[in-house]
PDB file of C-alpha atoms in Angstrom:
ATOM      1  CA  MET A  16      91.656 157.407  72.269  1.00 43.00           C
ATOM      2  CA  ASN A  17      89.465 155.458  74.725  1.00 56.00           C
ATOM      3  CA  ASP A  18      85.776 156.396  74.547  1.00 73.00           C
ATOM      4  CA  SER A  19      84.767 154.048  77.374  1.00 80.00           C
ATOM      5  CA  PRO A  20      83.480 155.692  80.540  1.00 92.00           C
ATOM      6  CA  LEU A  21      85.561 155.169  83.668  1.00 96.00           C
ATOM      7  CA  GLY A  22      82.689 153.226  85.207  1.00 98.00           C
ATOM      8  CA  LEU A  23      79.070 152.221  84.825  1.00 98.00           C
ATOM      9  CA  PHE A  24      76.209 152.436  87.310  1.00 98.00           C
ATOM     10  CA  ILE A  25      73.849 149.684  86.185  1.00 98.00           C
ATOM     11  CA  THR A  26      70.421 148.954  87.630  1.00 95.00           C
ATOM     12  CA  TRP A  27      67.853 146.341  86.678  1.00 96.00           C
ATOM     13  CA  THR A  28      64.660 145.229  88.358  1.00 94.00           C
ATOM     14  CA  VAL A  29      63.008 141.985  89.346  1.00 97.00           C
ATOM     15  CA  TYR A  30      60.250 140.882  86.968  1.00 96.00           C
ATOM     16  CA  GLY A  31      56.983 142.676  87.694  1.00 91.00           C
ATOM     17  CA  THR A  32      58.442 145.391  89.947  1.00 91.00           C
ATOM     18  CA  PHE A  33      58.910 149.084  89.155  1.00 85.00           C
ATOM     19  CA  LEU A  34      56.403 148.854  86.318  1.00 84.00           C
ATOM     20  CA  PRO A  35      55.709 151.836  84.083  1.00 79.00           C
ATOM     21  CA  GLY A  36      53.562 154.234  86.098  1.00 80.00           C
ATOM     22  CA  ASP A  37      55.076 153.185  89.455  1.00 84.00           C
ATOM     23  CA  ALA A  38      54.592 155.862  92.134  1.00 83.00           C
ATOM     24  CA  ARG A  39      58.165 155.421  93.465  1.00 80.00           C
ATOM     25  CA  HIS A  40      59.593 156.362  90.083  1.00 72.00           C
ATOM     26  CA  TRP A  41      60.131 154.806  86.717  1.00 73.00           C
ATOM     27  CA  ARG A  42      62.282 155.514  83.723  1.00 71.00           C
ATOM     28  CA  HIS A  43      61.290 155.278  80.106  1.00 73.00           C
ATOM     29  CA  ARG A  44      64.043 153.858  77.895  1.00 71.00           C
ATOM     30  CA  ILE A  45      64.015 156.965  75.719  1.00 79.00           C
ATOM     31  CA  GLY A  46      62.242 159.640  77.761  1.00 78.00           C
ATOM     32  CA  GLY A  47      64.049 159.120  81.092  1.00 76.00           C
ATOM     33  CA  GLU A  48      62.309 159.851  84.408  1.00 80.00           C
ATOM     34  CA  GLN A  49      58.522 159.758  84.150  1.00 81.00           C
ATOM     35  CA  PRO A  50      55.677 160.812  86.452  1.00 83.00           C
ATOM     36  CA  SER A  51      53.624 158.196  88.250  1.00 85.00           C
ATOM     37  CA  SER A  52      50.373 156.981  86.739  1.00 86.00           C
ATOM     38  CA  ALA A  53      48.212 154.539  88.683  1.00 89.00           C
ATOM     39  CA  GLY A  54      46.256 153.611  85.563  1.00 91.00           C
ATOM     40  CA  LEU A  55      49.380 152.828  83.569  1.00 88.00           C
ATOM     41  CA  GLN A  56      50.833 150.780  86.415  1.00 87.00           C
ATOM     42  CA  ARG A  57      47.566 148.831  86.815  1.00 90.00           C
ATOM     43  CA  TRP A  58      47.459 148.181  83.053  1.00 92.00           C
ATOM     44  CA  HIS A  59      50.948 146.640  83.187  1.00 88.00           C
ATOM     45  CA  GLN A  60      50.193 144.647  86.365  1.00 87.00           C
ATOM     46  CA  GLU A  61      47.139 143.086  84.748  1.00 91.00           C
ATOM     47  CA  ARG A  62      49.295 141.858  81.878  1.00 91.00           C
ATOM     48  CA  LEU A  63      51.985 140.118  83.938  1.00 89.00           C
ATOM     49  CA  VAL A  64      52.220 136.486  82.867  1.00 94.00           C
ATOM     50  CA  HIS A  65      53.972 135.251  86.032  1.00 96.00           C
ATOM     51  CA  PRO A  66      53.695 136.117  89.711  1.00 95.00           C
ATOM     52  CA  VAL A  67      56.241 138.541  91.150  1.00 95.00           C
ATOM     53  CA  ILE A  68      58.943 136.764  93.171  1.00 97.00           C
ATOM     54  CA  LEU A  69      60.993 139.074  95.360  1.00 98.00           C
ATOM     55  CA  LEU A  70      64.520 137.977  96.197  1.00 98.00           C
ATOM     56  CA  ASP A  71      65.106 136.699  99.717  1.00 98.00           C
ATOM     57  CA  ASN A  72      68.495 136.990 101.443  1.00 98.00           C
ATOM     58  CA  LYS A  73      69.849 133.726  99.988  1.00 98.00           C
ATOM     59  CA  MET A  74      68.743 134.702  96.482  1.00 99.00           C
ATOM     60  CA  ARG A  75      70.261 138.168  96.860  1.00 98.00           C
ATOM     61  CA  GLN A  76      73.583 136.727  97.992  1.00 98.00           C
ATOM     62  CA  LEU A  77      73.617 134.189  95.175  1.00 98.00           C
ATOM     63  CA  ALA A  78      72.888 136.888  92.580  1.00 99.00           C
ATOM     64  CA  SER A  79      75.710 139.063  93.968  1.00 98.00           C
ATOM     65  CA  ASP A  80      78.147 136.138  94.097  1.00 98.00           C
ATOM     66  CA  SER A  81      77.275 135.066  90.538  1.00 98.00           C
ATOM     67  CA  ILE A  82      77.881 138.576  89.219  1.00 98.00           C
ATOM     68  CA  ALA A  83      81.161 138.911  91.129  1.00 98.00           C
ATOM     69  CA  GLU A  84      82.389 135.544  89.826  1.00 97.00           C
ATOM     70  CA  MET A  85      81.652 136.448  86.211  1.00 96.00           C
ATOM     71  CA  THR A  86      83.131 139.933  86.424  1.00 96.00           C
ATOM     72  CA  ASP A  87      86.269 138.518  88.023  1.00 96.00           C
ATOM     73  CA  PHE A  88      86.558 136.041  85.146  1.00 97.00           C
ATOM     74  CA  ARG A  89      86.158 138.918  82.652  1.00 97.00           C
ATOM     75  CA  ASP A  90      88.731 140.987  84.587  1.00 97.00           C
ATOM     76  CA  TRP A  91      86.238 143.807  85.107  1.00 98.00           C
ATOM     77  CA  THR A  92      86.465 145.898  88.257  1.00 98.00           C
ATOM     78  CA  ILE A  93      83.473 145.679  90.566  1.00 98.00           C
ATOM     79  CA  TRP A  94      83.237 148.676  92.851  1.00 98.00           C
ATOM     80  CA  ASN A  95      79.990 147.607  94.517  1.00 97.00           C
ATOM     81  CA  ILE A  96      77.109 145.174  94.036  1.00 97.00           C
ATOM     82  CA  GLN A  97      73.806 145.511  95.849  1.00 96.00           C
ATOM     83  CA  ALA A  98      71.185 142.896  95.115  1.00 97.00           C
ATOM     84  CA  ARG A  99      67.981 144.076  96.779  1.00 96.00           C
ATOM     85  CA  THR A 100      64.630 142.322  97.056  1.00 96.00           C
ATOM     86  CA  ASN A 101      63.284 143.968  93.903  1.00 95.00           C
ATOM     87  CA  HIS A 102      66.309 145.302  91.998  1.00 95.00           C
ATOM     88  CA  VAL A 103      70.068 145.029  91.522  1.00 98.00           C
ATOM     89  CA  HIS A 104      72.621 147.844  91.416  1.00 97.00           C
ATOM     90  CA  VAL A 105      76.175 147.343  90.163  1.00 98.00           C
ATOM     91  CA  VAL A 106      79.024 149.828  89.890  1.00 98.00           C
ATOM     92  CA  VAL A 107      81.555 148.333  87.483  1.00 99.00           C
ATOM     93  CA  SER A 108      84.434 149.300  85.221  1.00 98.00           C
ATOM     94  CA  ALA A 109      84.618 147.269  82.006  1.00 97.00           C
ATOM     95  CA  PRO A 110      86.802 149.223  79.584  1.00 95.00           C
ATOM     96  CA  GLY A 111      86.391 148.306  75.952  1.00 94.00           C
ATOM     97  CA  TYR A 112      83.039 146.550  76.434  1.00 96.00           C
ATOM     98  CA  ALA A 113      79.687 147.886  75.276  1.00 96.00           C
ATOM     99  CA  PRO A 114      77.704 148.963  78.362  1.00 97.00           C
ATOM    100  CA  ALA A 115      74.582 147.026  77.288  1.00 97.00           C
ATOM    101  CA  LEU A 116      76.701 143.879  76.878  1.00 97.00           C
ATOM    102  CA  VAL A 117      78.121 144.346  80.384  1.00 98.00           C
ATOM    103  CA  ARG A 118      74.606 144.680  81.821  1.00 98.00           C
ATOM    104  CA  ASP A 119      73.244 141.738  79.856  1.00 98.00           C
ATOM    105  CA  GLN A 120      76.113 139.418  80.808  1.00 98.00           C
ATOM    106  CA  MET A 121      75.727 140.249  84.508  1.00 98.00           C
ATOM    107  CA  LYS A 122      71.966 139.678  84.348  1.00 98.00           C
ATOM    108  CA  ALA A 123      72.465 136.383  82.503  1.00 98.00           C
ATOM    109  CA  GLN A 124      75.006 135.144  85.044  1.00 98.00           C
ATOM    110  CA  ALA A 125      72.751 136.040  87.972  1.00 98.00           C
ATOM    111  CA  THR A 126      69.836 134.320  86.218  1.00 98.00           C
ATOM    112  CA  ARG A 127      71.855 131.130  85.683  1.00 98.00           C
ATOM    113  CA  GLY A 128      72.826 131.026  89.333  1.00 98.00           C
ATOM    114  CA  LEU A 129      69.286 131.632  90.552  1.00 98.00           C
ATOM    115  CA  ARG A 130      67.738 129.053  88.230  1.00 98.00           C
ATOM    116  CA  ARG A 131      70.327 126.452  89.196  1.00 98.00           C
ATOM    117  CA  SER A 132      69.640 126.894  92.919  1.00 98.00           C
ATOM    118  CA  PHE A 133      65.988 127.956  92.984  1.00 98.00           C
ATOM    119  CA  PRO A 134      63.680 125.924  90.719  1.00 97.00           C
ATOM    120  CA  VAL A 135      60.926 128.532  91.145  1.00 97.00           C
ATOM    121  CA  PHE A 136      62.812 130.631  88.559  1.00 98.00           C
ATOM    122  CA  VAL A 137      62.941 127.932  85.875  1.00 96.00           C
ATOM    123  CA  ASP A 138      60.759 128.602  82.811  1.00 95.00           C
ATOM    124  CA  ARG A 139      59.954 132.180  83.782  1.00 97.00           C
ATOM    125  CA  PRO A 140      61.673 135.556  83.690  1.00 97.00           C
ATOM    126  CA  VAL A 141      63.692 136.617  86.714  1.00 98.00           C
ATOM    127  CA  TRP A 142      64.247 140.225  85.632  1.00 98.00           C
ATOM    128  CA  THR A 143      62.487 142.868  83.591  1.00 92.00           C
ATOM    129  CA  THR A 144      63.986 143.482  80.157  1.00 91.00           C
ATOM    130  CA  LYS A 145      67.003 145.733  79.811  1.00 91.00           C
ATOM    131  CA  GLY A 146      67.758 148.133  82.681  1.00 92.00           C
ATOM    132  CA  ASP A 147      69.290 151.523  83.377  1.00 91.00           C
ATOM    133  CA  ILE A 148      72.922 152.353  82.574  1.00 95.00           C
ATOM    134  CA  GLN A 149      74.546 155.576  83.714  1.00 95.00           C
ATOM    135  CA  PHE A 150      78.069 156.530  82.666  1.00 97.00           C
ATOM    136  CA  LEU A 151      80.510 157.439  85.419  1.00 98.00           C
ATOM    137  CA  ASP A 152      83.208 159.638  83.945  1.00 96.00           C
ATOM    138  CA  THR A 153      85.251 160.521  87.028  1.00 96.00           C
ATOM    139  CA  GLU A 154      86.555 158.818  90.149  1.00 96.00           C
ATOM    140  CA  ALA A 155      84.274 161.149  92.125  1.00 97.00           C
ATOM    141  CA  ASP A 156      81.259 159.800  90.177  1.00 97.00           C
ATOM    142  CA  ILE A 157      82.260 156.235  91.063  1.00 97.00           C
ATOM    143  CA  GLU A 158      82.802 157.203  94.702  1.00 96.00           C
ATOM    144  CA  THR A 159      79.370 158.857  94.878  1.00 96.00           C
ATOM    145  CA  CYS A 160      77.630 155.762  93.484  1.00 95.00           C
ATOM    146  CA  VAL A 161      79.543 153.411  95.780  1.00 95.00           C
ATOM    147  CA  ARG A 162      78.605 155.555  98.781  1.00 94.00           C
ATOM    148  CA  TYR A 163      74.963 155.600  97.653  1.00 92.00           C
ATOM    149  CA  LEU A 164      74.904 151.810  97.441  1.00 92.00           C
ATOM    150  CA  SER A 165      76.764 151.315 100.716  1.00 89.00           C
ATOM    151  CA  GLU A 166      74.846 153.843 102.795  1.00 87.00           C
ATOM    152  CA  ALA A 167      71.831 155.501 101.207  1.00 74.00           C
ATOM    153  CA  GLN A 168      69.900 152.411 100.101  1.00 67.00           C
ATOM    154  CA  ASP A 169      69.077 151.387 103.668  1.00 63.00           C
ATOM    155  CA  ARG A 170      68.517 154.950 104.894  1.00 60.00           C
ATOM    156  CA  LYS A 171      65.826 155.455 102.270  1.00 56.00           C
ATOM    157  CA  GLY A 172      63.641 152.998 104.158  1.00 55.00           C
ATOM    158  CA  ARG A 173      63.169 150.940 101.028  1.00 53.00           C
ATOM    159  CA  ASP A 174      63.296 147.209 100.754  1.00 50.00           C
ATOM    160  CA  GLN A 175      66.416 145.437 101.870  1.00 48.00           C
TER     161      GLN A 175
END
């Protein structure tokens, strides 16, 4: 019996963005979706050790390409990758692999690529720790996430 989900919808954020308390939304690792809190967000902002560096178009493309290269090597199926200025979304199927390992390997590969090409990322974090992983158990779930990444991200009026 295979207990692996059909796919994974993985999201992680750029260092210093979507901090706890963020008015757009934020997720607690255990408690899930949380309400905004300006005081909590300010508290976390004041404790950032490095400046926030949003990804420009070249950085976004390099992060996407690095992830695609690694997942191809691992023989995982990438359904969609969207590297945005302040976060990355990936819809992937990686049967037999622990979801956290899949996320961490993709983040590490994107980090290597960015640090190799953009010295500003050397000796500092690129991403926040961990990230969100949602299980996709049906083809319809995968299709919905792919459509969201392909269409809804830009319609939301958020960052590119």
